[in-house]
């Protein structure tokens, strides 16, 4: 009787619960599907000079990546992970970097004009000689020294949020 009950329950579970790992109805299984996801993981890769302009890269990881002189202008990087990345001389103008994790990253001589940087965590990062006209740093977590240096060059109003760069930095 227990064996019959177990067999019936097993049959019901198999009929009701989809078996994604064994699903071959589309010609490929779960592991193959991961290869065709829209988001790519750029963790620890070299993206120097790569053209990402205008791309949808929200929640993408660039942790430990090198993206020197890469073109991210107009890209959606909302919630991206850029921890310990090297993005010196990269172009992020008009990009959305809101809620990005950018701690201990290099943004030296980076173009951040009109970029949305609201809610970022960028402790330990360097923004030396970055272009920040019209950037919105509202609710950003920055080192006090970086905040002071950025205030020296803060100018303009972000065309999307309508917030003045100086106000967003608390200058």
C-alpha positions as MATLAB code, in Angstrom:
seq = 'XXXXXXXXXXXXXXXXXXXXXXXXXXXXXXXXXXXXXXXXXXXXXXXXXXXXXXXXXXXXXXXXXXXXXXXXXXXXXXXXXXXXXXXXXXXXXXXXXXXXXXXXXXXXXXXXXXXXXXXXXXXXXXXXXXXXXXXXXXXXXXXXXXXXXXXXXXXXXXXXXXXXXXXXXXX';
ca = [
       0.000    0.000    0.000;
       2.840    2.438    0.880;
       4.594    1.609   -2.379;
       1.417    2.371   -4.347;
       0.900    5.642   -2.463;
       4.516    6.669   -3.106;
       4.172    5.873   -6.831;
       0.977    7.935   -7.108;
       2.567   10.905   -5.306;
       5.668   10.685   -7.505;
       3.513   10.660  -10.644;
       1.577   13.726   -9.431;
       4.783   15.639   -8.620;
       6.221   14.838  -12.036;
       3.063   16.007  -13.795;
       2.596   19.189  -11.761;
       6.202   20.347  -11.261;
       8.094   21.345  -14.379;
      11.479   19.694  -14.691;
      13.503   22.580  -16.105;
      16.825   20.773  -16.070;
      15.391   17.973  -18.185;
      13.195   20.123  -20.407;
      14.214   19.526  -23.994;
      11.012   20.800  -25.592;
      12.877   23.813  -26.936;
      15.916   21.853  -27.939;
      18.116   22.872  -25.043;
      18.261   22.483  -21.261;
      18.747   24.829  -18.333;
      22.524   25.124  -18.708;
      22.193   26.049  -22.364;
      19.569   28.685  -21.523;
      22.072   30.449  -19.250;
      24.305   30.995  -22.268;
      21.552   32.873  -24.084;
      20.528   35.292  -21.317;
      20.518   38.952  -22.275;
      22.893   39.970  -19.476;
      26.563   39.191  -19.831;
      28.935   39.000  -16.882;
      32.038   41.130  -17.508;
      33.618   40.330  -14.117;
      37.435   40.346  -14.283;
      37.496   40.951  -18.041;
      39.405   43.469  -20.144;
      36.945   45.798  -21.888;
      39.455   48.529  -22.754;
      38.095   50.652  -25.589;
      34.896   48.582  -25.930;
      31.787   50.297  -27.338;
      28.835   49.900  -24.935;
      27.123   53.190  -25.837;
      23.343   53.161  -25.527;
      23.228   49.550  -24.327;
      20.905   48.112  -21.668;
      23.399   46.922  -19.039;
      21.330   47.263  -15.876;
      22.468   44.965  -13.043;
      25.431   43.781  -15.141;
      28.657   42.976  -13.316;
      31.879   44.735  -14.261;
      33.506   43.835  -10.921;
      37.283   43.930  -11.261;
      36.968   44.682  -14.978;
      39.256   46.984  -16.928;
      37.247   49.410  -19.034;
      39.746   52.149  -19.774;
      38.617   54.427  -22.601;
      35.442   52.349  -23.013;
      32.357   54.093  -24.415;
      29.341   53.805  -22.086;
      27.693   57.074  -23.141;
      23.919   56.895  -22.884;
      24.043   53.335  -21.490;
      21.657   52.086  -18.814;
      23.891   50.754  -16.025;
      21.270   51.012  -13.261;
      22.307   48.707  -10.422;
      25.538   47.634  -12.147;
      28.414   46.238  -10.100;
      31.680   48.005  -10.888;
      33.578   47.250   -7.673;
      37.373   47.441   -8.041;
      37.046   48.243  -11.748;
      39.411   50.445  -13.747;
      37.460   52.895  -15.919;
      39.911   55.753  -16.354;
      39.222   57.956  -19.372;
      35.965   56.084  -20.086;
      32.941   57.940  -21.463;
      29.818   57.666  -19.275;
      28.186   60.954  -20.313;
      24.360   60.795  -20.345;
      24.493   57.301  -18.776;
      22.329   56.002  -15.931;
      24.553   54.649  -13.157;
      21.894   54.986  -10.461;
      22.150   52.508   -7.591;
      25.442   51.142   -8.958;
      28.019   49.592   -6.661;
      31.222   51.428   -7.607;
      33.406   51.082   -4.520;
      37.201   51.053   -4.837;
      36.994   51.784   -8.577;
      39.109   54.065  -10.767;
      37.170   56.824  -12.541;
      40.174   59.099  -13.129;
      39.616   61.450  -16.096;
      36.244   59.815  -16.759;
      33.491   61.715  -18.567;
      30.480   61.764  -16.222;
      28.743   64.792  -17.737;
      24.944   64.629  -17.343;
      25.258   61.169  -15.792;
      22.754   59.965  -13.196;
      24.700   58.670  -10.193;
      21.885   58.691   -7.627;
      22.195   56.206   -4.811;
      25.625   54.913   -5.843;
      28.064   53.418   -3.374;
      31.488   54.680   -4.392;
      33.553   54.594   -1.210;
      37.260   54.274   -1.881;
      36.844   55.240   -5.548;
      38.829   57.922   -7.346;
      37.178   60.623   -9.461;
      40.313   62.728   -9.971;
      39.960   65.023  -13.007;
      36.570   63.526  -13.919;
      34.225   65.714  -15.956;
      31.082   66.075  -13.827;
      29.116   68.979  -15.295;
      25.405   68.176  -14.914;
      26.024   64.913  -13.028;
      23.478   64.026  -10.326;
      25.088   62.483   -7.217;
      21.944   62.624   -5.035;
      22.061   60.132   -2.145;
      25.485   58.892   -3.283;
      27.862   57.384   -0.751;
      31.242   59.009   -1.458;
      34.375   59.470    0.623;
      34.436   62.925    2.195;
      37.683   63.810    0.361;
      36.195   62.806   -3.008;
      33.073   64.802   -2.268;
      35.163   67.900   -1.507;
      37.263   67.489   -4.672;
      34.158   66.991   -6.786;
      32.593   70.121   -5.271;
      35.481   72.174   -6.661;
      34.394   71.325  -10.219;
      30.652   70.907   -9.616;
      28.609   72.844  -12.142;
      25.486   72.436  -14.220;
      22.081   70.824  -13.875;
      21.274   67.254  -14.830;
      18.936   67.419  -17.854;
      17.002   64.292  -16.796;
      16.559   64.813  -13.047;
      16.707   68.619  -12.982;
      19.080   68.509   -9.990;
      22.106   70.806   -9.805;
      25.421   68.970   -9.472;
      26.489   71.173   -6.546;
      23.235   70.462   -4.694;
      23.442   66.734   -5.314;
      26.958   66.682   -3.809;
      25.926   68.796   -0.806;
      28.523   71.465   -1.640;
];
